[in-house]
Coordinates of C-alpha atoms in Angstrom, one line a residue:
X1 CA 0.0 0.0 0.0
X2 CA 1.3 3.4 -0.9
X3 CA 2.3 5.7 2.0
X4 CA 0.6 9.0 2.4
X5 CA 2.7 12.1 1.5
X6 CA 2.0 13.7 4.9
X7 CA 3.4 10.6 6.7
X8 CA 6.6 10.6 4.5
X9 CA 7.1 14.4 5.2
X10 CA 6.6 13.8 8.9
X11 CA 9.3 11.1 8.9
X12 CA 11.8 12.8 6.5
X13 CA 11.3 16.5 7.3
X14 CA 9.7 16.5 10.7
X15 CA 6.5 18.2 9.6
X16 CA 3.6 17.4 11.7
X17 CA 0.1 16.8 10.3
X18 CA -1.2 19.8 12.4
X19 CA 1.3 22.1 10.6
X20 CA 0.2 20.7 7.2
X21 CA -3.5 21.1 8.0
X22 CA -2.9 24.7 9.1
X23 CA -0.9 25.5 6.0
X24 CA -3.7 24.1 3.7
X25 CA -6.5 25.9 5.7
X26 CA -4.7 29.3 5.4
X27 CA -4.1 29.0 1.6
X28 CA -6.9 30.7 -0.3
X29 CA -5.6 29.2 -3.6
X30 CA -5.3 25.6 -2.3
X31 CA -6.0 23.3 -5.2
X32 CA -5.8 20.0 -3.3
X33 CA -2.0 19.6 -3.8
X34 CA -0.7 19.5 -0.3
X35 CA 3.0 19.4 -1.4
X36 CA 2.6 22.5 -3.5
X37 CA 0.9 24.3 -0.6
X38 CA 3.8 23.5 1.7
X39 CA 6.4 24.7 -0.8
X40 CA 4.4 27.9 -1.4
X41 CA 4.3 28.6 2.4
X42 CA 8.1 27.8 2.6
X43 CA 7.5 25.1 5.2
X44 CA 9.4 22.6 3.0
X45 CA 11.7 23.1 0.0
X46 CA 10.9 21.9 -3.5
X47 CA 13.7 19.3 -3.2
X48 CA 12.2 18.0 0.1
X49 CA 8.8 17.7 -1.6
X50 CA 10.2 15.8 -4.7
X51 CA 12.3 13.5 -2.4
X52 CA 9.1 12.6 -0.6
X53 CA 7.2 12.1 -3.8
X54 CA 10.0 9.8 -5.0
X55 CA 9.5 7.6 -1.9
X56 CA 5.7 7.8 -2.2
X57 CA 5.5 6.8 -5.9
X58 CA 8.8 4.8 -6.0
X59 CA 10.1 7.0 -8.9
X60 CA 13.7 8.2 -9.2
X61 CA 14.3 11.9 -8.5
X62 CA 16.8 13.7 -10.8
X63 CA 17.6 17.2 -9.5
X64 CA 19.2 18.0 -12.9
X65 CA 18.3 16.7 -16.3
X66 CA 20.8 15.5 -19.0
X67 CA 20.0 18.3 -21.4
X68 CA 22.3 16.7 -24.0
X69 CA 19.5 14.2 -24.4
X70 CA 16.8 16.8 -25.2
X71 CA 15.4 16.4 -28.7
X72 CA 12.9 18.4 -30.8
X73 CA 11.3 15.4 -32.6
X74 CA 8.0 15.6 -30.8
X75 CA 7.5 19.5 -30.9
X76 CA 5.3 19.4 -34.0
X77 CA 2.9 17.0 -32.2
X78 CA 2.7 18.5 -28.7
X79 CA 1.9 22.2 -28.0
X80 CA 4.4 23.8 -25.7
X81 CA 1.5 25.2 -23.6
X82 CA 0.4 21.6 -22.7
X83 CA 3.9 20.7 -21.3
X84 CA 4.3 24.0 -19.4
X85 CA 0.8 23.8 -17.9
X86 CA 1.3 20.2 -16.5
X87 CA 5.1 20.6 -16.0
X88 CA 5.9 17.4 -17.8
X89 CA 8.5 16.6 -20.5
X90 CA 9.4 13.6 -22.7
X91 CA 13.2 13.3 -22.5
X92 CA 14.6 11.3 -25.3
X93 CA 17.4 9.0 -24.3
X94 CA 18.9 7.8 -27.7
X95 CA 20.0 4.1 -27.8
X96 CA 23.6 5.0 -28.6
X97 CA 24.0 6.9 -25.3
X98 CA 22.9 4.1 -23.1
X99 CA 26.3 2.7 -22.5
X100 CA 27.8 6.0 -21.4
X101 CA 27.6 9.7 -21.5
X102 CA 26.7 12.4 -19.0
X103 CA 23.5 10.8 -17.7
X104 CA 22.3 9.5 -14.3
X105 CA 23.0 5.8 -13.8
X106 CA 19.3 4.9 -13.9
X107 CA 18.9 6.6 -17.3
X108 CA 20.9 3.8 -19.1
X109 CA 17.9 1.7 -19.8
X110 CA 16.7 -0.1 -23.0
X111 CA 13.7 2.3 -23.0
X112 CA 13.8 5.1 -25.6
X113 CA 11.8 7.7 -23.6
X114 CA 12.0 9.0 -20.1
X115 CA 9.0 11.0 -19.0
X116 CA 10.0 13.7 -16.6
X117 CA 7.2 14.9 -14.3
X118 CA 6.8 17.2 -11.4
X119 CA 3.7 15.7 -9.9
X120 CA 3.0 12.0 -10.7
X121 CA -0.5 12.3 -9.4
X122 CA -1.5 14.2 -12.6
X123 CA -2.3 10.9 -14.3
X124 CA -4.6 12.4 -17.0
X125 CA -1.9 14.6 -18.3
X126 CA 0.6 11.8 -18.3
X127 CA -1.9 9.5 -20.1
X128 CA -2.6 12.2 -22.7
X129 CA 1.2 12.6 -23.4
X130 CA 1.7 8.8 -23.7
X131 CA -1.2 8.7 -26.2
X132 CA 0.1 11.7 -28.2
X133 CA 3.6 10.2 -28.4
X134 CA 2.2 6.7 -29.0
X135 CA 4.6 5.2 -26.4
X136 CA 4.6 1.5 -25.5
X137 CA 7.6 1.6 -23.2
X138 CA 8.9 4.4 -21.1
X139 CA 10.6 5.3 -17.8
X140 CA 9.3 7.9 -15.4
X141 CA 11.4 10.2 -13.2
X142 CA 10.8 13.3 -11.1
X143 CA 12.6 16.7 -11.5
X144 CA 12.3 20.3 -10.4
X145 CA 10.0 22.8 -12.1
X146 CA 13.0 24.9 -13.2
X147 CA 14.8 21.9 -14.8
X148 CA 11.6 20.7 -16.6
X149 CA 10.8 24.2 -18.0
X150 CA 14.4 24.7 -19.1
X151 CA 14.2 21.4 -21.0
X152 CA 10.9 22.4 -22.6
X153 CA 12.3 25.8 -23.7
X154 CA 15.4 24.2 -25.1
X155 CA 13.5 21.6 -27.2
X156 CA 11.1 24.2 -28.7
X157 CA 14.0 26.5 -29.4
X158 CA 15.9 23.7 -31.2
X159 CA 12.8 23.0 -33.3
X160 CA 12.7 26.5 -34.8
X161 CA 14.1 26.8 -38.3
X162 CA 17.5 28.5 -38.8
X163 CA 17.4 32.1 -40.0
X164 CA 19.0 31.1 -43.2
X165 CA 16.4 28.4 -43.8
X166 CA 13.6 30.9 -43.1
X167 CA 15.1 33.3 -45.6
X168 CA 15.3 30.6 -48.3
X169 CA 11.7 29.6 -47.7
X170 CA 10.4 33.1 -48.4
X171 CA 8.9 34.1 -51.7
X172 CA 10.3 37.0 -53.6
X173 CA 7.0 38.9 -53.4
X174 CA 7.9 40.6 -50.1
X175 CA 4.8 42.7 -50.1
X176 CA 2.6 39.6 -49.4
X177 CA 4.4 38.5 -46.3
X178 CA 3.8 41.5 -44.1
X179 CA 1.2 40.6 -41.5
X180 CA -0.4 42.7 -38.8
X181 CA -1.0 39.7 -36.5
X182 CA -0.7 40.5 -32.8
X183 CA 2.3 39.1 -30.9
X184 CA 1.6 35.9 -29.1
X185 CA 2.2 35.4 -25.4
X186 CA 5.3 33.3 -25.9
X187 CA 7.6 33.5 -29.0
X188 CA 8.5 29.8 -28.7
X189 CA 4.8 29.0 -28.9
X190 CA 4.1 31.2 -32.0
X191 CA 2.6 28.8 -34.6
X192 CA 2.2 31.4 -37.3
X193 CA 3.2 30.1 -40.8
X194 CA 4.1 33.6 -42.2
X195 CA 7.8 33.4 -42.9
X196 CA 8.5 37.0 -42.0
X197 CA 6.9 36.5 -38.6
X198 CA 9.0 33.3 -38.0
X199 CA 12.2 35.2 -39.1
X200 CA 11.6 38.2 -36.7
X201 CA 10.7 35.8 -33.8
X202 CA 13.8 33.8 -34.5
X203 CA 16.1 36.9 -34.6
X204 CA 14.7 38.1 -31.2
X205 CA 14.8 34.7 -29.5
X206 CA 18.4 34.0 -30.7
X207 CA 19.5 37.4 -29.5
X208 CA 17.9 36.7 -26.1
X209 CA 19.6 33.3 -26.0
X210 CA 23.0 35.0 -26.7
X211 CA 22.2 37.6 -23.9
X212 CA 22.5 40.4 -26.5
X213 CA 21.6 43.9 -25.3
X214 CA 20.8 45.3 -28.8
X215 CA 19.7 44.1 -32.3
X216 CA 20.7 46.4 -35.2
X217 CA 19.0 46.2 -38.6
X218 CA 21.2 48.2 -41.0
X219 CA 20.4 48.9 -44.7
X220 CA 23.0 49.4 -47.3
X221 CA 22.9 50.0 -51.1
X222 CA 22.6 46.5 -52.3
X223 CA 22.1 44.5 -49.1
X224 CA 21.1 44.8 -45.4
X225 CA 22.6 43.3 -42.3
X226 CA 21.3 42.2 -38.9
X227 CA 23.8 42.4 -36.0
X228 CA 23.5 42.0 -32.3
X229 CA 25.6 43.4 -29.4
X230 CA 26.8 40.9 -26.9
X231 CA 29.0 42.1 -23.9
X232 CA 29.4 45.5 -25.6
X233 CA 30.7 44.1 -29.0
X234 CA 28.7 43.9 -32.2
X235 CA 28.6 40.6 -34.0
X236 CA 27.1 39.8 -37.5
X237 CA 23.9 37.7 -37.1
X238 CA 22.4 37.5 -40.5
X239 CA 22.7 39.1 -44.0
X240 CA 19.4 38.4 -45.8
X241 CA 18.7 39.5 -49.4
X242 CA 17.8 43.2 -49.9
X243 CA 14.2 42.4 -50.9
X244 CA 13.4 41.1 -47.4
X245 CA 14.3 44.5 -45.8
X246 CA 11.0 46.3 -46.1
X247 CA 9.0 43.2 -44.9
X248 CA 11.3 42.6 -41.9
X249 CA 11.3 46.3 -40.8
X250 CA 7.5 46.4 -41.4
X251 CA 7.0 43.4 -39.1
X252 CA 9.1 45.0 -36.3
X253 CA 7.1 48.3 -36.7
X254 CA 3.8 46.3 -36.5
X255 CA 5.0 44.7 -33.2
X256 CA 5.9 48.1 -31.8
X257 CA 2.6 49.6 -33.0
X258 CA 4.5 52.2 -35.1
X259 CA 3.2 54.0 -38.2
X260 CA 4.3 51.6 -40.9
X261 CA 3.5 54.1 -43.6
X262 CA 5.9 56.7 -42.2
X263 CA 9.4 56.0 -43.4
X264 CA 10.7 59.6 -43.6
X265 CA 10.8 60.5 -39.9
X266 CA 12.4 58.8 -36.9
X267 CA 10.1 56.9 -34.6
X268 CA 10.4 55.5 -31.1
X269 CA 8.3 52.8 -29.4
X270 CA 8.4 49.6 -27.4
X271 CA 6.7 46.2 -27.0
X272 CA 7.0 43.2 -24.6
X273 CA 7.6 39.6 -25.5
X274 CA 7.9 36.4 -23.5
X275 CA 10.5 33.9 -24.5
X276 CA 10.1 30.7 -22.4
X277 CA 10.2 31.9 -18.8
X278 CA 11.8 35.3 -19.6
X279 CA 10.0 38.6 -19.9
X280 CA 11.7 40.9 -22.4
X281 CA 11.0 44.6 -22.7
X282 CA 12.1 45.8 -26.2
X283 CA 12.6 49.5 -27.1
X284 CA 12.5 50.1 -30.8
X285 CA 14.1 53.1 -32.5
X286 CA 13.9 53.8 -36.3
X287 CA 15.7 56.5 -38.3
X288 CA 15.6 57.1 -42.1
X289 CA 18.8 56.6 -44.0
X290 CA 19.7 56.9 -47.7
X291 CA 19.1 53.2 -48.3
X292 CA 16.0 52.7 -46.1
X293 CA 15.1 52.7 -42.4
X294 CA 17.7 51.7 -39.8
X295 CA 16.2 50.0 -36.8
X296 CA 17.7 49.3 -33.4
X297 CA 16.0 47.1 -30.8
X298 CA 17.2 47.4 -27.2
X299 CA 16.5 44.3 -25.2
X300 CA 15.9 44.5 -21.4
X301 CA 15.4 41.2 -19.7
X302 CA 13.1 42.0 -16.8
X303 CA 13.2 38.4 -15.5
X304 CA 16.9 38.3 -14.6
X305 CA 17.3 41.8 -13.2
X306 CA 18.6 41.3 -9.7
X307 CA 20.6 44.3 -8.5
X308 CA 23.2 43.6 -5.9
X309 CA 26.2 45.9 -5.2
X310 CA 28.3 42.8 -4.4
X311 CA 28.0 41.8 -8.1
X312 CA 29.3 45.1 -9.5
X313 CA 32.9 43.9 -9.4
X314 CA 34.2 46.4 -6.7
X315 CA 37.4 45.8 -4.9
X316 CA 37.2 45.6 -1.1
X317 CA 38.5 49.2 -0.6
X318 CA 36.2 50.6 -3.3
X319 CA 33.3 48.7 -1.7
X320 CA 34.0 50.3 1.7
X321 CA 34.2 53.7 0.1
X322 CA 30.9 53.2 -1.8
X323 CA 29.1 52.0 1.4
X324 CA 30.2 55.2 3.2
X325 CA 29.1 57.4 0.4
X326 CA 25.7 55.9 -0.2
X327 CA 24.8 56.0 3.6
X328 CA 25.6 59.7 3.9
X329 CA 22.5 61.7 4.9
X330 CA 22.8 64.4 2.2
X331 CA 24.9 65.5 -0.8
X332 CA 25.4 64.4 -4.4
X333 CA 27.0 61.2 -5.6
X334 CA 27.8 61.2 -9.4
X335 CA 28.6 58.2 -11.6
X336 CA 30.2 59.1 -14.9
X337 CA 31.0 57.2 -18.1
X338 CA 29.9 56.8 -21.7
X339 CA 26.6 55.4 -22.9
X340 CA 26.3 51.7 -22.1
X341 CA 29.0 51.7 -19.3
X342 CA 26.6 50.3 -16.6
X343 CA 25.9 53.6 -14.8
X344 CA 22.2 53.0 -14.4
X345 CA 22.7 49.4 -13.2
X346 CA 25.1 50.6 -10.6
X347 CA 22.7 53.2 -9.4
X348 CA 19.9 50.6 -9.2
X349 CA 22.1 48.3 -7.2
X350 CA 22.8 51.2 -4.8
X351 CA 19.1 52.1 -4.4
X352 CA 18.2 48.4 -3.9
X353 CA 20.7 48.1 -1.1
X354 CA 19.5 51.2 0.8
X355 CA 15.8 50.6 0.0
X356 CA 14.0 50.2 3.4
X357 CA 10.5 51.0 4.6
X358 CA 11.7 54.0 6.6
X359 CA 13.3 55.7 3.5
X360 CA 11.4 57.6 0.8
X361 CA 13.1 57.1 -2.5
X362 CA 11.9 58.8 -5.7
X363 CA 13.6 58.7 -9.1
X364 CA 13.2 60.6 -12.4
X365 CA 14.6 58.7 -15.4
X366 CA 14.6 58.7 -19.2
X367 CA 13.6 55.9 -19.7
X368 CA 12.6 53.9 -16.6
X369 CA 14.5 50.7 -17.5
X370 CA 13.5 48.5 -14.6
X371 CA 10.8 48.7 -12.0
X372 CA 12.1 48.6 -8.5
X373 CA 9.7 47.5 -5.8
X374 CA 9.2 50.1 -3.0
X375 CA 10.7 52.9 -5.1
X376 CA 8.6 55.6 -6.8
X377 CA 9.8 56.1 -10.4
X378 CA 8.9 58.9 -12.8
X379 CA 9.4 58.7 -16.6
X380 CA 10.6 61.9 -18.4
X381 CA 8.1 62.9 -21.1
X382 CA 9.2 65.8 -23.3
X383 CA 5.9 65.8 -25.2
X384 CA 4.1 67.2 -22.1
X385 CA 7.2 69.2 -20.9
X386 CA 8.0 66.8 -18.0
X387 CA 11.7 67.3 -18.1
X388 CA 14.4 66.3 -15.6
X389 CA 14.4 69.9 -14.1
X390 CA 10.6 70.2 -13.9
X391 CA 10.2 66.7 -12.4
X392 CA 13.0 67.2 -9.9
X393 CA 11.4 70.5 -8.8
X394 CA 8.2 68.6 -8.0
X395 CA 10.0 65.7 -6.4
X396 CA 11.6 67.9 -3.6
X397 CA 8.0 68.8 -2.5
X398 CA 7.3 65.0 -2.0
X399 CA 9.3 64.8 1.2
X400 CA 12.0 62.4 -0.3
X401 CA 15.1 61.2 1.6
X402 CA 16.8 59.9 -1.5
X403 CA 16.5 61.2 -5.1
X404 CA 17.8 59.6 -8.2
X405 CA 18.1 61.9 -11.3
X406 CA 18.7 59.8 -14.4
X407 CA 21.2 62.3 -15.9
X408 CA 22.3 65.9 -15.3
X409 CA 22.1 67.5 -18.8
X410 CA 21.7 71.2 -18.2
X411 CA 22.3 74.1 -15.8
X412 CA 18.7 74.1 -14.5
X413 CA 18.8 70.4 -13.5
X414 CA 22.3 70.8 -12.0
X415 CA 21.2 73.8 -9.9
X416 CA 18.0 72.0 -8.5
X417 CA 20.1 68.9 -7.7
X418 CA 22.6 71.0 -5.8
X419 CA 19.9 72.9 -3.9
X420 CA 18.3 69.5 -3.0
X421 CA 21.6 68.2 -1.7
X422 CA 22.2 71.4 0.3
X423 CA 18.7 71.2 1.9
X424 CA 19.2 67.7 3.3
X425 CA 18.5 65.2 0.5
X426 CA 20.8 62.5 -0.8
X427 CA 21.0 62.9 -4.6
X428 CA 22.3 60.2 -7.0
X429 CA 22.9 61.0 -10.7
X430 CA 25.0 60.4 -13.8
X431 CA 27.1 62.5 -16.2
X432 CA 28.7 61.7 -19.5
X433 CA 32.4 62.4 -18.9
X434 CA 35.6 60.3 -19.4
X435 CA 36.9 60.2 -15.8
X436 CA 35.9 61.2 -12.3
X437 CA 37.8 64.6 -12.3
X438 CA 36.2 65.7 -15.5
X439 CA 32.7 65.5 -13.9
X440 CA 33.6 68.6 -11.8
X441 CA 34.7 70.6 -14.8
X442 CA 31.6 69.5 -16.6
X443 CA 29.4 70.9 -13.9
X444 CA 31.3 74.2 -14.0
X445 CA 31.0 74.2 -17.9
X446 CA 27.2 74.0 -17.7
X447 CA 27.0 76.9 -15.3
X448 CA 27.2 75.6 -11.8
X449 CA 29.2 77.8 -9.4
X450 CA 32.4 76.1 -8.1
X451 CA 31.6 76.9 -4.4
X452 CA 28.2 75.2 -4.8
X453 CA 29.9 72.1 -6.3
X454 CA 32.4 72.0 -3.4
X455 CA 29.6 72.3 -0.8
X456 CA 27.2 69.7 -2.3
X457 CA 29.2 66.9 -4.2
X458 CA 30.3 64.1 -1.8
X459 CA 32.1 61.9 -4.4
X460 CA 32.3 61.0 -8.1
X461 CA 32.8 57.5 -9.5
X462 CA 33.9 56.8 -13.1
X463 CA 32.9 53.4 -14.5
X464 CA 33.4 51.2 -17.5
X465 CA 32.4 47.6 -18.3
X466 CA 35.0 45.0 -19.3
X467 CA 34.3 41.5 -20.6
X468 CA 34.9 38.6 -18.2
X469 CA 37.0 35.6 -19.4
X470 CA 35.2 32.3 -20.0
X471 CA 36.2 30.0 -17.2
X472 CA 35.8 26.9 -19.4
X473 CA 38.4 27.9 -22.0
X474 CA 40.7 30.7 -20.7
X475 CA 44.4 30.0 -21.1
X476 CA 47.3 30.9 -18.8
X477 CA 50.4 32.6 -20.3
X478 CA 53.3 34.9 -19.4
X479 CA 53.1 38.4 -21.0
X480 CA 55.7 39.2 -23.8
X481 CA 57.1 42.6 -24.6
X482 CA 54.4 43.4 -27.1
X483 CA 51.7 42.9 -24.4
X484 CA 53.6 45.0 -21.9
X485 CA 54.0 47.7 -24.5
X486 CA 50.2 47.9 -24.9
X487 CA 49.8 48.8 -21.2
X488 CA 52.5 51.5 -21.1
X489 CA 55.6 51.5 -18.8
X490 CA 53.9 52.3 -15.5
X491 CA 51.2 49.6 -15.7
X492 CA 53.5 47.1 -17.3
X493 CA 55.6 46.8 -14.2
X494 CA 52.6 45.4 -12.3
X495 CA 52.2 42.5 -14.7
X496 CA 55.7 41.7 -15.8
X497 CA 56.6 38.0 -15.2
X498 CA 53.1 37.3 -13.7
X499 CA 50.8 34.6 -14.9
X500 CA 47.9 36.1 -16.8
X501 CA 45.1 34.6 -18.8
X502 CA 43.9 35.1 -22.4
X503 CA 40.7 34.4 -24.3
X504 CA 40.5 31.2 -26.4
X505 CA 36.9 30.5 -27.3
X506 CA 34.5 27.5 -26.9
X507 CA 30.9 26.6 -27.5
X508 CA 29.8 27.9 -24.1
X509 CA 31.0 31.4 -24.8
X510 CA 30.0 31.3 -28.5
X511 CA 33.7 31.2 -29.4
X512 CA 34.4 34.7 -28.2
X513 CA 36.5 33.7 -25.2
X514 CA 34.3 35.9 -22.9
X515 CA 31.1 35.4 -20.9
X516 CA 29.4 38.4 -19.2
X517 CA 30.8 41.7 -18.1
X518 CA 32.0 43.3 -14.8
X519 CA 32.7 46.9 -13.9
X520 CA 36.0 48.7 -13.3
X521 CA 35.8 51.9 -11.2
X522 CA 37.7 54.9 -9.9
X523 CA 36.3 56.7 -6.8
X524 CA 37.1 60.3 -6.2
X525 CA 36.0 61.4 -2.7
X526 CA 35.7 65.2 -2.4
X527 CA 38.2 65.8 0.4
X528 CA 39.3 69.3 1.6
X529 CA 42.3 69.4 -0.6
X530 CA 40.3 68.7 -3.8
X531 CA 37.6 71.2 -2.8
X532 CA 40.3 73.9 -2.2
X533 CA 41.8 73.1 -5.6
X534 CA 38.3 73.3 -7.2
X535 CA 37.7 76.8 -5.8
X536 CA 41.2 78.0 -6.8
X537 CA 41.5 76.3 -10.2
X538 CA 39.0 73.9 -11.7
X539 CA 41.4 72.1 -14.1
X540 CA 40.5 68.4 -14.5
X541 CA 44.2 67.3 -14.8
X542 CA 45.2 69.0 -11.6
X543 CA 42.1 67.6 -9.8
X544 CA 42.9 64.1 -11.0
X545 CA 46.5 64.4 -9.8
X546 CA 45.4 65.6 -6.4
X547 CA 42.8 62.8 -6.1
X548 CA 45.5 60.2 -7.0
X549 CA 47.8 61.7 -4.3
X550 CA 45.0 61.0 -1.8
X551 CA 44.7 57.3 -2.9
X552 CA 42.3 57.2 -5.8
X553 CA 42.9 54.2 -8.1
X554 CA 42.4 55.0 -11.8
X555 CA 40.2 52.9 -14.2
X556 CA 43.3 51.3 -15.7
X557 CA 44.8 50.4 -12.3
X558 CA 41.5 48.8 -11.2
X559 CA 41.5 47.0 -14.6
X560 CA 45.1 45.7 -14.0
X561 CA 43.9 44.2 -10.7
X562 CA 41.3 42.3 -12.5
X563 CA 43.8 41.1 -15.1
X564 CA 46.1 39.8 -12.3
X565 CA 43.1 38.1 -10.7
X566 CA 42.4 36.2 -14.0
X567 CA 39.0 38.0 -14.5
X568 CA 39.9 39.7 -17.8
X569 CA 42.6 40.2 -20.4
X570 CA 45.2 42.9 -21.0
X571 CA 43.7 43.6 -24.5
X572 CA 40.2 44.2 -22.9
X573 CA 41.6 46.7 -20.4
X574 CA 43.5 48.6 -23.1
X575 CA 40.4 48.6 -25.3
X576 CA 38.2 50.0 -22.6
X577 CA 40.6 52.5 -20.9
X578 CA 42.7 53.8 -23.8

């Protein structure tokens, strides 16, 4: 006789029946699944639940699935929505892999299919899947929701035609393949037969898979090109025939609800898509060029946006400095750097770390890239004259403790930010300058009085993003004279005769040698000596020298530390800090 789940949980996890009954009574969404209710209430973990179900149903529990065995052979017969709804997956175990390979020991079985389930009690769904696949023999195992959903997404991503194949399937009459069909909830589940819809869906899903930040559609005289930016570098993605250009751009404009007839003026819009379990916010910008419209899609993955200052890449001393700055009661903290250097991400990480119920935080941004819970965020809107300056003037009447201004662009915004800092508010903002010292001269250039800057600015940080070496393929070496020459004489002394690493390239990093990015920083705290120099002579070079005298590490010096730690390469530091 099969044991009750409650009895197994009592024996294995020490959960009494009274606790279980109380949890189910207090759950307004209780569907009859006791295990799910206990996981939802965080009384047990998902692993403890599956281990108990493994004992109850005598089915093996695989915490991880051998994704190398995932096939796409069944995807044309089974809707992705069915598998996701019931959290069930048919994992193909090909015969040739039974004798070995990266599989659990109990996967080496003469059976061709292993059904992976989350809840074996859902017998109707399991029976339906067996019937759809026409299975005579199979094995059943348990796995986590995340592992099963990942396998589902991988299988349906594999089943999609390649971009080249989709282009070949199109007819030359491009005017007939533009369709104003609304975007489906999940791109992987889009069953539309229109080739142009398939192609656009494929381009977006592949860019998300590669963790690209942007997709560029670029027209030329006799051709056009699709590229995507991964870790700050643009890579060619596709070069379709010129005749597809208007159809592809038209489809993107339909998705973004732009005016598809207007091709002479720039347009800006946005749309949301869901790819597997990822929610993607896509900003679309078009501009007219000589050879047609150029389109850029900026991808913001809202699912994976966890902002933590410990993940910014700060050295221990820089982290101590940042924590002191961001906990000051008033003043201005500026982060500088070019577009795409991670300034907004750093500010979001700072706000997330100081976000508490007793602090009122208000931001004004252009655009609001991510929604932060517990923080009031305002979107700049030039059409109704809601500028940084006008919004900031209203924010100070809302009794804020902390204010974030997306960017200081003009004298009016700078003056209100300074006044806010001088009247007891902590202000965070960004500037577009090359280093920390230049931020001071930039404020002077736009019309802010030096004595006001000295009174209000607590510190300035300059930031860049460098690519991180792939751990699976990076290679150790000793730097030669050519490498040392790249760094210059001063920095070269720090790495001479040291073991460094260089990029190689493998499948996991898409043969780039790098995976992900991390920040390098220079922090200039406004001490008395720097403030005096600012009042006497606001020359960026002199201010930089003074800051270094008081212990400021430059961007290149912070980069060299990361090279010595095996995080990045000499070439990457030189590229970013030259």
